Amino acid sequence: VEERLYLGMDFGTSGARYAVIDKEGTIHAEGKRPYPLNSSKETVDWARSWKTTLFSLLEDVPSSLRSFIASISIDGTSATTIIIDSTTGEPLHRPFLYNESCSDALPVVKSIAPVNHTVCSSTSTLCKLISWWNSDESNKESSVLLHQADWLLWLLHGKLGVSDYNNALKVGYDPELDAYPPWLLCQPYSRVLPSVQAPGTVIDIMKEDIRTRYGFPEDCVTCTGTTDSIAAFLASRATQPGKAVTSLGSTLAIKLLSTNRIEDARFGVYSHRLDDKWLVGGASNTGGAVLRQIFTDEQLAKLSEQINPMEASRLDYYPLQSVGERFPVADPKMVPRLHPRPPNDAEYLHGILESMARIEAEGYTLLKHLGATPVEEVFTAGGGAKNGTWTKIRERVLGLPVSQALHTEAAYGAALLALKGAQQ
Ligand code: ADP
């Protein structure tokens, strides 16, 4: 029997990665590319940079594997937006980046959207769309809004105006209605919105010229993608309600698979749809960035070995880089608490790791109080995941099984979406 493979690509903030997997999830090839900054110093031509990277990655996929690729999917940074002319395919404006603020449109957005809706943030896709709509002189008759992942996939399949409900959340798509809401549809700019599918839905076969240029098979299909952080969650292969991923990077972020949708703007808690479940998320300002202010990564590793994780530290801190916390405590005036500092550094680190574990536990408790499925098992991603001492501390504090996620690369999650699409 001929083996079939599945290609996922992740377009992150500084570069892009790919992963090729089989139906068991075994990786056959992976790689990465930084974005080329082919431009004048001030303005990077991001659209061109991403496009170049897309085709470089296709070339990086070993040619011996390409003819086995049954499907491709791509994730991109959430709220990265490109508006293009559907007649020429050319961008009508440079891409709006994920963290770009369009505060000029915020009052309008707040006047049309429900209170505390996800779109009520100056970096939301909807703010970007309205800001462009109100200021740009170009012909709007034939314009289409695409998210970064949609646009890159479009380069491969050529069918205009297709997105997924994870990327579309920040433009106002209602994943529960499975439609754009009436308050959005009555606006003149709603006609530029893409159609929306579940992530990992077949869009179309790959364009013939690309297929033949790279040696992908005739039946190779493209599938809708998702956002980079959801793709990273998917990589953990947590599929049951109650399974969660804690990401211990610069900040501490938790994502819990739940049977029901939870939204609470006070804590910055919101949910993404994943088929018949919801992925509930919250992010604390505590995390590795604070650790890095105090210890080098080498010190962290060495000192951690001197800690007995079975023993509770009595030091009670709230490690923050600066004033303010949102989740699990909504307090914009919260002051970082990292004192008293014991003379022994291992003891100090023990107190910090234990305190962060308590914040993590409070996070899961808060999600439960807000109505989410209670957490049963935690997988870990990010720089802190490799710290076995911290894992044991967290197991004790959370009272749950905690382990390192087998896979954490968003590209792997995107490859799983390609697999999902091919199996439909
Ligand atoms: P991000 O992508 O969010 O910047 P990473 O996932 O790369 O972060 O993780 C980096 C963080 O991991 C750093 O802030 C660092 O303090 C932390 N880190 C590195 N090594 C360890 C360790 N052994 N124990 C705990 N934290 C660590």
Tab-separated table of C-alpha atoms and ligand atoms in Angstrom:
chain	number	residue	atom	x	y	z
A	1	VAL	CA	0.000	0.000	0.000
A	2	GLU	CA	1.297	3.429	-0.865
A	3	GLU	CA	1.981	5.519	2.198
A	4	ARG	CA	0.436	8.948	2.416
A	5	LEU	CA	1.932	11.925	4.241
A	6	TYR	CA	0.556	15.212	5.569
A	7	LEU	CA	2.274	18.601	5.500
A	8	GLY	CA	1.743	21.330	8.078
A	9	MET	CA	3.268	24.790	8.050
A	10	ASP	CA	3.436	27.324	10.836
A	11	PHE	CA	3.948	31.021	10.172
A	12	GLY	CA	5.035	32.520	13.497
A	13	THR	CA	6.317	35.923	14.465
A	14	SER	CA	9.966	35.546	13.422
A	15	GLY	CA	9.969	32.642	10.998
A	16	ALA	CA	8.134	29.671	9.593
A	17	ARG	CA	8.388	25.926	10.106
A	18	TYR	CA	7.102	22.823	8.410
A	19	ALA	CA	6.442	19.254	9.534
A	20	VAL	CA	5.601	16.183	7.484
A	21	ILE	CA	3.793	13.398	9.343
A	22	ASP	CA	2.139	10.080	8.557
A	23	LYS	CA	-1.300	8.986	9.753
A	24	GLU	CA	0.149	7.739	13.047
A	25	GLY	CA	1.640	11.161	13.677
A	26	THR	CA	5.248	10.101	13.177
A	27	ILE	CA	7.405	12.923	11.851
A	28	HIS	CA	9.105	12.168	8.515
A	29	ALA	CA	10.705	15.578	7.995
A	30	GLU	CA	10.709	19.022	9.563
A	31	GLY	CA	12.515	22.288	9.115
A	32	LYS	CA	12.426	26.029	9.561
A	33	ARG	CA	13.264	29.290	7.833
A	34	PRO	CA	13.633	32.781	9.220
A	35	TYR	CA	11.712	35.431	7.261
A	36	PRO	CA	13.915	37.167	4.717
A	37	LEU	CA	13.842	40.926	5.301
A	38	ASN	CA	14.140	41.814	1.621
A	39	SER	CA	13.420	45.467	1.913
A	40	SER	CA	14.515	48.932	2.732
A	41	LYS	CA	15.363	49.469	6.394
A	42	GLU	CA	12.122	51.056	7.482
A	43	THR	CA	9.446	48.964	5.899
A	44	VAL	CA	9.556	45.224	5.535
A	45	ASP	CA	7.494	43.876	2.655
A	46	TRP	CA	5.841	41.224	4.791
A	47	ALA	CA	3.577	39.789	2.113
A	48	ARG	CA	6.570	39.162	-0.098
A	49	SER	CA	8.618	37.810	2.786
A	50	TRP	CA	5.932	35.283	3.779
A	51	LYS	CA	5.380	34.246	0.169
A	52	THR	CA	9.099	33.677	-0.373
A	53	THR	CA	9.256	31.662	2.851
A	54	LEU	CA	6.247	29.556	1.828
A	55	PHE	CA	7.910	28.458	-1.387
A	56	SER	CA	11.311	28.023	0.287
A	57	LEU	CA	9.699	25.641	2.762
A	58	LEU	CA	8.006	23.701	-0.045
A	59	GLU	CA	11.458	23.298	-1.546
A	60	ASP	CA	12.870	22.256	1.830
A	61	VAL	CA	10.443	19.323	2.010
A	62	PRO	CA	12.632	16.422	0.817
A	63	SER	CA	11.748	15.750	-2.820
A	64	SER	CA	11.547	12.024	-2.104
A	65	LEU	CA	8.572	12.700	0.204
A	66	ARG	CA	6.674	15.257	-1.857
A	67	SER	CA	4.864	12.764	-4.101
A	68	PHE	CA	3.331	11.182	-0.981
A	69	ILE	CA	1.855	14.398	0.436
A	70	ALA	CA	-1.923	13.965	0.459
A	71	SER	CA	-2.789	17.310	2.040
A	72	ILE	CA	-1.423	20.600	3.343
A	73	SER	CA	-2.580	22.970	6.049
A	74	ILE	CA	-1.136	26.225	7.422
A	75	ASP	CA	-1.439	28.209	10.649
A	76	GLY	CA	-0.606	31.890	11.031
A	77	THR	CA	-0.426	34.530	13.731
A	78	SER	CA	-3.858	35.491	14.978
A	79	ALA	CA	-5.257	38.816	13.694
A	80	THR	CA	-2.605	39.206	10.988
A	81	THR	CA	-4.699	40.558	8.160
A	82	ILE	CA	-4.308	41.044	4.410
A	83	ILE	CA	-6.872	42.749	2.200
A	84	ILE	CA	-6.548	41.886	-1.454
A	85	ASP	CA	-8.163	42.754	-4.752
A	86	SER	CA	-10.057	39.679	-5.898
A	87	THR	CA	-9.680	40.551	-9.568
A	88	THR	CA	-5.886	40.865	-9.531
A	89	GLY	CA	-4.990	38.948	-6.369
A	90	GLU	CA	-2.775	41.860	-5.322
A	91	PRO	CA	-2.776	43.186	-1.748
A	92	LEU	CA	-4.615	46.522	-1.540
A	93	HIS	CA	-2.636	47.546	1.526
A	94	ARG	CA	0.436	46.225	3.295
A	95	PRO	CA	-0.491	43.433	5.770
A	96	PHE	CA	-1.680	44.475	9.211
A	97	LEU	CA	0.473	42.570	11.710
A	98	TYR	CA	-0.962	40.590	14.630
A	99	ASN	CA	0.105	43.149	17.258
A	100	GLU	CA	-0.617	46.256	15.223
A	101	SER	CA	-2.987	48.666	16.869
A	102	CYS	CA	-5.784	50.388	14.944
A	103	SER	CA	-7.214	52.381	17.820
A	104	ASP	CA	-8.839	54.850	15.393
A	105	ALA	CA	-11.452	52.163	14.673
A	106	LEU	CA	-12.041	51.115	18.278
A	107	PRO	CA	-14.885	53.576	19.035
A	108	VAL	CA	-16.766	52.362	15.954
A	109	VAL	CA	-16.197	48.720	16.859
A	110	LYS	CA	-17.400	49.337	20.407
A	111	SER	CA	-20.516	51.034	19.087
A	112	ILE	CA	-21.563	48.077	16.934
A	113	ALA	CA	-20.292	44.983	18.804
A	114	PRO	CA	-21.719	43.538	22.036
A	115	VAL	CA	-20.024	44.751	25.221
A	116	ASN	CA	-16.668	43.047	25.917
A	117	HIS	CA	-16.689	41.160	22.622
A	118	THR	CA	-13.269	39.853	21.453
A	119	VAL	CA	-13.301	42.385	18.614
A	120	CYS	CA	-13.283	45.259	21.158
A	121	SER	CA	-9.499	45.475	21.190
A	122	SER	CA	-7.471	47.835	19.020
A	123	THR	CA	-5.459	44.900	17.608
A	124	SER	CA	-8.535	42.908	16.545
A	125	THR	CA	-8.966	42.041	12.898
A	126	LEU	CA	-12.214	43.985	12.846
A	127	CYS	CA	-10.457	47.185	13.973
A	128	LYS	CA	-7.943	46.631	11.169
A	129	LEU	CA	-10.696	46.124	8.614
A	130	ILE	CA	-12.634	49.222	9.652
A	131	SER	CA	-9.498	51.351	9.885
A	132	TRP	CA	-8.628	50.341	6.320
A	133	TRP	CA	-12.206	50.793	5.094
A	134	ASN	CA	-12.386	54.329	6.459
A	135	SER	CA	-8.999	55.535	5.277
A	136	ASP	CA	-7.946	53.680	2.176
A	137	GLU	CA	-8.789	55.192	-1.184
A	138	SER	CA	-8.507	52.004	-3.217
A	139	ASN	CA	-11.410	50.356	-4.976
A	140	LYS	CA	-13.364	48.448	-2.360
A	141	GLU	CA	-15.806	46.796	-4.766
A	142	SER	CA	-13.742	43.688	-5.308
A	143	SER	CA	-11.764	43.507	-2.067
A	144	VAL	CA	-11.492	40.411	0.130
A	145	LEU	CA	-10.153	40.145	3.665
A	146	LEU	CA	-7.898	37.198	4.412
A	147	HIS	CA	-5.949	36.196	7.490
A	148	GLN	CA	-2.276	35.328	7.099
A	149	ALA	CA	-2.966	31.562	6.989
A	150	ASP	CA	-5.883	31.994	4.532
A	151	TRP	CA	-3.728	34.101	2.239
A	152	LEU	CA	-0.821	31.641	2.220
A	153	LEU	CA	-3.198	28.741	1.563
A	154	TRP	CA	-4.818	30.766	-1.210
A	155	LEU	CA	-1.410	31.044	-2.904
A	156	LEU	CA	-1.509	27.246	-3.057
A	157	HIS	CA	-5.135	26.600	-4.071
A	158	GLY	CA	-6.294	29.798	-5.781
A	159	LYS	CA	-9.882	29.803	-4.490
A	160	LEU	CA	-10.530	33.238	-3.046
A	161	GLY	CA	-12.153	34.084	0.236
A	162	VAL	CA	-11.891	31.018	2.484
A	163	SER	CA	-11.028	31.108	6.190
A	164	ASP	CA	-11.520	29.035	9.363
A	165	TYR	CA	-13.493	29.847	12.503
A	166	ASN	CA	-10.393	30.165	14.694
A	167	ASN	CA	-8.779	32.860	12.554
A	168	ALA	CA	-12.157	34.517	11.957
A	169	LEU	CA	-12.987	34.904	15.670
A	170	LYS	CA	-11.231	38.267	15.947
A	171	VAL	CA	-13.025	39.684	12.940
A	172	GLY	CA	-16.321	38.916	14.683
A	173	TYR	CA	-17.337	35.483	13.396
A	174	ASP	CA	-19.614	33.707	15.868
A	175	PRO	CA	-18.426	30.088	16.131
A	176	GLU	CA	-21.534	29.107	18.096
A	177	LEU	CA	-23.978	30.446	15.484
A	178	ASP	CA	-21.523	29.252	12.854
A	179	ALA	CA	-22.160	32.522	11.042
A	180	TYR	CA	-21.226	36.175	11.071
A	181	PRO	CA	-23.561	37.869	13.565
A	182	PRO	CA	-26.305	40.248	12.388
A	183	TRP	CA	-24.572	43.317	13.932
A	184	LEU	CA	-21.640	42.663	11.607
A	185	LEU	CA	-23.566	41.570	8.520
A	186	CYS	CA	-25.481	44.850	8.394
A	187	GLN	CA	-22.240	46.824	7.966
A	188	PRO	CA	-21.130	47.833	4.449
A	189	TYR	CA	-17.678	46.232	4.895
A	190	SER	CA	-19.183	42.833	5.720
A	191	ARG	CA	-19.074	41.940	2.039
A	192	VAL	CA	-15.264	41.694	2.149
A	193	LEU	CA	-15.409	38.981	4.846
A	194	PRO	CA	-14.270	35.494	3.842
A	195	SER	CA	-16.441	32.397	4.029
A	196	VAL	CA	-15.666	30.274	7.071
A	197	GLN	CA	-15.070	26.540	7.526
A	198	ALA	CA	-13.987	24.341	10.422
A	199	PRO	CA	-10.171	24.103	10.684
A	200	GLY	CA	-8.924	21.097	8.729
A	201	THR	CA	-11.621	21.210	6.031
A	202	VAL	CA	-10.639	20.485	2.439
A	203	ILE	CA	-10.663	23.705	0.378
A	204	ASP	CA	-9.514	22.486	-3.004
A	205	ILE	CA	-6.746	20.593	-4.770
A	206	MET	CA	-3.407	22.329	-5.077
A	207	LYS	CA	-2.911	24.579	-8.118
A	208	GLU	CA	-1.541	22.599	-11.010
A	209	ASP	CA	1.500	24.787	-11.700
A	210	ILE	CA	2.677	24.562	-8.093
A	211	ARG	CA	1.962	20.854	-7.902
A	212	THR	CA	4.009	20.064	-10.985
A	213	ARG	CA	6.811	22.515	-10.104
A	214	TYR	CA	7.427	20.812	-6.736
A	215	GLY	CA	6.286	17.285	-7.485
A	216	PHE	CA	3.224	17.056	-5.250
A	217	PRO	CA	0.665	14.425	-6.321
A	218	GLU	CA	-2.333	15.209	-8.521
A	219	ASP	CA	-4.821	14.715	-5.706
A	220	CYS	CA	-2.916	16.817	-3.145
A	221	VAL	CA	-5.460	19.001	-1.323
A	222	THR	CA	-5.201	22.140	0.797
A	223	CYS	CA	-7.137	22.323	4.075
A	224	THR	CA	-8.236	25.272	6.191
A	225	GLY	CA	-5.817	26.151	8.971
A	226	THR	CA	-5.966	27.845	12.338
A	227	THR	CA	-4.026	30.322	14.482
A	228	ASP	CA	-0.491	29.612	15.680
A	229	SER	CA	-1.404	29.190	19.337
A	230	ILE	CA	-4.262	26.803	18.581
A	231	ALA	CA	-2.007	24.809	16.274
A	232	ALA	CA	0.473	24.531	19.161
A	233	PHE	CA	-2.327	23.190	21.371
A	234	LEU	CA	-3.389	20.707	18.673
A	235	ALA	CA	0.212	19.455	18.558
A	236	SER	CA	-0.201	18.065	22.092
A	237	ARG	CA	-2.932	15.767	20.686
A	238	ALA	CA	-5.129	16.491	23.694
A	239	THR	CA	-8.585	15.639	22.394
A	240	GLN	CA	-10.720	14.901	25.478
A	241	PRO	CA	-12.511	17.504	27.624
A	242	GLY	CA	-10.504	18.027	30.830
A	243	LYS	CA	-7.143	17.770	29.070
A	244	ALA	CA	-5.100	20.957	29.203
A	245	VAL	CA	-1.830	22.464	28.070
A	246	THR	CA	0.104	24.886	30.249
A	247	SER	CA	2.580	26.911	28.279
A	248	LEU	CA	5.581	27.965	30.378
A	249	GLY	CA	7.237	30.486	28.104
A	250	SER	CA	7.848	34.155	28.790
A	251	THR	CA	4.362	34.181	30.284
A	252	LEU	CA	2.238	31.430	31.795
A	253	ALA	CA	-0.706	30.556	29.560
A	254	ILE	CA	-3.241	27.795	30.067
A	255	LYS	CA	-5.571	26.187	27.554
A	256	LEU	CA	-8.248	23.734	28.618
A	257	LEU	CA	-10.469	21.583	26.429
A	258	SER	CA	-14.033	21.992	27.647
A	259	THR	CA	-17.477	20.802	26.613
A	260	ASN	CA	-18.810	24.336	27.017
A	261	ARG	CA	-17.832	27.809	25.974
A	262	ILE	CA	-16.492	30.220	28.623
A	263	GLU	CA	-16.045	33.968	28.152
A	264	ASP	CA	-15.109	36.479	30.829
A	265	ALA	CA	-13.548	39.730	29.711
A	266	ARG	CA	-12.542	40.704	33.275
A	267	PHE	CA	-9.960	37.926	33.243
A	268	GLY	CA	-9.286	37.959	29.515
A	269	VAL	CA	-10.780	34.463	29.309
A	270	TYR	CA	-12.303	33.396	26.016
A	271	SER	CA	-12.932	30.249	24.028
A	272	HIS	CA	-12.126	29.045	20.563
A	273	ARG	CA	-14.264	26.379	18.968
A	274	LEU	CA	-12.677	23.033	18.165
A	275	ASP	CA	-15.327	20.938	16.391
A	276	ASP	CA	-17.838	19.974	19.114
A	277	LYS	CA	-15.683	21.269	21.991
A	278	TRP	CA	-14.258	24.554	23.213
A	279	LEU	CA	-10.699	25.512	23.903
A	280	VAL	CA	-10.785	27.847	26.899
A	281	GLY	CA	-7.742	30.010	27.484
A	282	GLY	CA	-6.286	32.389	30.012
A	283	ALA	CA	-2.862	34.005	30.321
A	284	SER	CA	-1.066	35.278	33.407
A	285	ASN	CA	1.708	37.853	33.332
A	286	THR	CA	3.854	35.632	35.510
A	287	GLY	CA	6.220	33.234	33.752
A	288	GLY	CA	9.700	32.641	32.443
A	289	ALA	CA	10.441	36.288	31.679
A	290	VAL	CA	10.568	36.955	35.441
A	291	LEU	CA	12.857	33.952	35.954
A	292	ARG	CA	15.147	35.256	33.250
A	293	GLN	CA	15.442	38.608	35.044
A	294	ILE	CA	16.891	36.798	38.052
A	295	PHE	CA	18.636	33.663	36.735
A	296	THR	CA	20.294	32.507	33.534
A	297	ASP	CA	18.910	29.347	31.930
A	298	GLU	CA	22.036	27.483	33.133
A	299	GLN	CA	21.475	28.637	36.708
A	300	LEU	CA	17.820	27.617	36.443
A	301	ALA	CA	18.826	24.095	35.426
A	302	LYS	CA	21.555	23.774	38.103
A	303	LEU	CA	19.579	25.274	40.977
A	304	SER	CA	16.508	23.200	40.117
A	305	GLU	CA	18.530	20.026	40.739
A	306	GLN	CA	19.106	21.168	44.336
A	307	ILE	CA	15.389	21.526	45.042
A	308	ASN	CA	13.351	18.767	46.686
A	309	PRO	CA	10.056	19.034	44.781
A	310	MET	CA	8.178	16.877	47.287
A	311	GLU	CA	8.659	19.503	49.966
A	312	ALA	CA	6.389	22.553	49.917
A	313	SER	CA	8.131	25.923	49.943
A	314	ARG	CA	6.640	28.329	52.427
A	315	LEU	CA	7.735	31.369	50.448
A	316	ASP	CA	4.737	33.111	48.958
A	317	TYR	CA	5.477	35.303	45.952
A	318	TYR	CA	3.618	36.779	43.013
A	319	PRO	CA	6.345	36.984	40.351
A	320	LEU	CA	5.600	39.651	37.743
A	321	GLN	CA	7.819	41.662	35.409
A	322	SER	CA	5.844	44.818	35.979
A	323	VAL	CA	2.743	46.062	37.763
A	324	GLY	CA	-0.580	44.510	36.751
A	325	GLU	CA	-2.235	41.123	36.400
A	326	ARG	CA	-5.342	39.956	34.586
A	327	PHE	CA	-5.587	36.191	35.049
A	328	PRO	CA	-6.271	34.440	37.407
A	329	VAL	CA	-6.587	37.681	39.372
A	330	ALA	CA	-7.901	40.736	37.547
A	331	ASP	CA	-5.920	43.539	39.141
A	332	PRO	CA	-4.222	46.108	36.902
A	333	LYS	CA	-2.501	47.537	39.995
A	334	MET	CA	-1.058	44.289	41.343
A	335	VAL	CA	2.516	44.837	42.499
A	336	PRO	CA	5.152	42.131	41.853
A	337	ARG	CA	6.002	40.265	45.068
A	338	LEU	CA	9.428	38.592	45.137
A	339	HIS	CA	10.521	39.261	48.700
A	340	PRO	CA	11.821	38.259	51.194
A	341	ARG	CA	14.728	36.754	49.240
A	342	PRO	CA	16.485	33.965	51.196
A	343	PRO	CA	20.305	33.895	51.017
A	344	ASN	CA	20.178	30.464	49.363
A	345	ASP	CA	19.386	30.777	45.630
A	346	ALA	CA	17.926	27.268	45.338
A	347	GLU	CA	15.541	28.102	48.148
A	348	TYR	CA	14.620	31.344	46.394
A	349	LEU	CA	13.971	29.555	43.088
A	350	HIS	CA	11.943	26.908	44.913
A	351	GLY	CA	9.704	29.666	46.289
A	352	ILE	CA	9.274	31.240	42.857
A	353	LEU	CA	8.504	27.956	41.062
A	354	GLU	CA	6.080	26.963	43.821
A	355	SER	CA	4.359	30.355	43.665
A	356	MET	CA	3.993	30.093	39.886
A	357	ALA	CA	2.549	26.603	40.312
A	358	ARG	CA	-0.032	28.071	42.707
A	359	ILE	CA	-0.937	30.740	40.136
A	360	GLU	CA	-1.327	27.986	37.533
A	361	ALA	CA	-3.569	26.013	39.907
A	362	GLU	CA	-5.644	29.136	40.625
A	363	GLY	CA	-6.005	29.583	36.874
A	364	TYR	CA	-7.530	26.127	36.436
A	365	THR	CA	-9.716	26.663	39.502
A	366	LEU	CA	-10.989	29.931	38.058
A	367	LEU	CA	-11.889	28.248	34.750
A	368	LYS	CA	-13.843	25.630	36.709
A	369	HIS	CA	-15.694	28.340	38.648
A	370	LEU	CA	-16.525	30.049	35.368
A	371	GLY	CA	-18.143	26.795	34.245
A	372	ALA	CA	-15.502	24.961	32.209
A	373	THR	CA	-14.958	21.198	32.319
A	374	PRO	CA	-12.675	20.527	35.335
A	375	VAL	CA	-9.055	19.868	34.416
A	376	GLU	CA	-7.928	16.230	34.641
A	377	GLU	CA	-4.498	16.152	33.107
A	378	VAL	CA	-1.956	18.813	32.175
A	379	PHE	CA	0.560	18.690	29.354
A	380	THR	CA	3.341	21.255	29.351
A	381	ALA	CA	4.922	23.277	26.567
A	382	GLY	CA	7.497	26.076	26.423
A	383	GLY	CA	10.922	26.635	27.957
A	384	GLY	CA	9.789	25.626	31.455
A	385	ALA	CA	8.477	22.242	30.290
A	386	LYS	CA	11.910	20.642	30.385
A	387	ASN	CA	12.328	21.407	34.091
A	388	GLY	CA	11.551	18.052	35.761
A	389	THR	CA	11.740	19.553	39.263
A	390	TRP	CA	9.129	22.144	38.385
A	391	THR	CA	6.944	19.433	36.826
A	392	LYS	CA	6.967	17.527	40.140
A	393	ILE	CA	6.230	20.692	42.125
A	394	ARG	CA	3.300	21.404	39.805
A	395	GLU	CA	1.981	17.840	40.099
A	396	ARG	CA	1.919	18.233	43.877
A	397	VAL	CA	0.349	21.713	43.851
A	398	LEU	CA	-2.186	20.933	41.090
A	399	GLY	CA	-2.934	17.441	42.414
A	400	LEU	CA	-2.992	16.188	38.818
A	401	PRO	CA	-0.823	14.226	36.425
A	402	VAL	CA	1.539	16.658	34.675
A	403	SER	CA	3.848	15.753	31.822
A	404	GLN	CA	5.769	17.324	28.998
A	405	ALA	CA	3.722	17.419	25.786
A	406	LEU	CA	5.164	14.976	23.247
A	407	HIS	CA	4.799	17.560	20.500
A	408	THR	CA	4.530	21.314	20.911
A	409	GLU	CA	5.405	22.678	17.467
A	410	ALA	CA	2.548	24.536	15.810
A	411	ALA	CA	3.687	23.087	12.456
A	412	TYR	CA	2.944	19.636	13.871
A	413	GLY	CA	-0.549	20.808	14.836
A	414	ALA	CA	-1.059	22.163	11.318
A	415	ALA	CA	0.046	18.791	9.913
A	416	LEU	CA	-2.619	17.141	12.107
A	417	LEU	CA	-5.191	19.474	10.514
A	418	ALA	CA	-3.968	18.364	7.077
A	419	LEU	CA	-4.422	14.762	8.218
A	420	LYS	CA	-7.907	15.539	9.526
A	421	GLY	CA	-8.883	17.089	6.190
A	422	ALA	CA	-7.564	14.167	4.186
A	423	GLN	CA	-9.539	11.705	6.299
A	424	GLN	CA	-12.896	13.416	5.709
B	1	ADP	P1	8.739	32.314	24.643
B	1	ADP	O1	8.630	31.591	23.345
B	1	ADP	O2	7.441	32.612	25.303
B	1	ADP	O3	9.663	33.483	24.627
B	1	ADP	P2	10.063	29.857	25.542
B	1	ADP	O4	9.000	28.849	25.415
B	1	ADP	O5	11.202	29.839	24.579
B	1	ADP	O6	9.461	31.317	25.666
B	1	ADP	O7	10.661	29.738	27.031
B	1	ADP	C1	11.628	30.644	27.489
B	1	ADP	C2	11.499	30.772	28.980
B	1	ADP	O8	11.805	29.538	29.603
B	1	ADP	C3	12.475	31.797	29.531
B	1	ADP	O9	11.764	32.909	30.001
B	1	ADP	C4	13.229	31.068	30.642
B	1	ADP	O10	13.251	31.812	31.844
B	1	ADP	C5	12.452	29.786	30.819
B	1	ADP	N1	13.333	28.670	31.131
B	1	ADP	C6	14.431	28.278	30.468
B	1	ADP	N2	14.997	27.212	31.070
B	1	ADP	C7	14.242	26.931	32.148
B	1	ADP	C8	14.304	25.956	33.197
B	1	ADP	N3	15.267	25.027	33.234
B	1	ADP	N4	13.343	25.999	34.142
B	1	ADP	C9	12.357	26.907	34.093
B	1	ADP	N5	12.256	27.832	33.160
B	1	ADP	C10	13.178	27.863	32.186
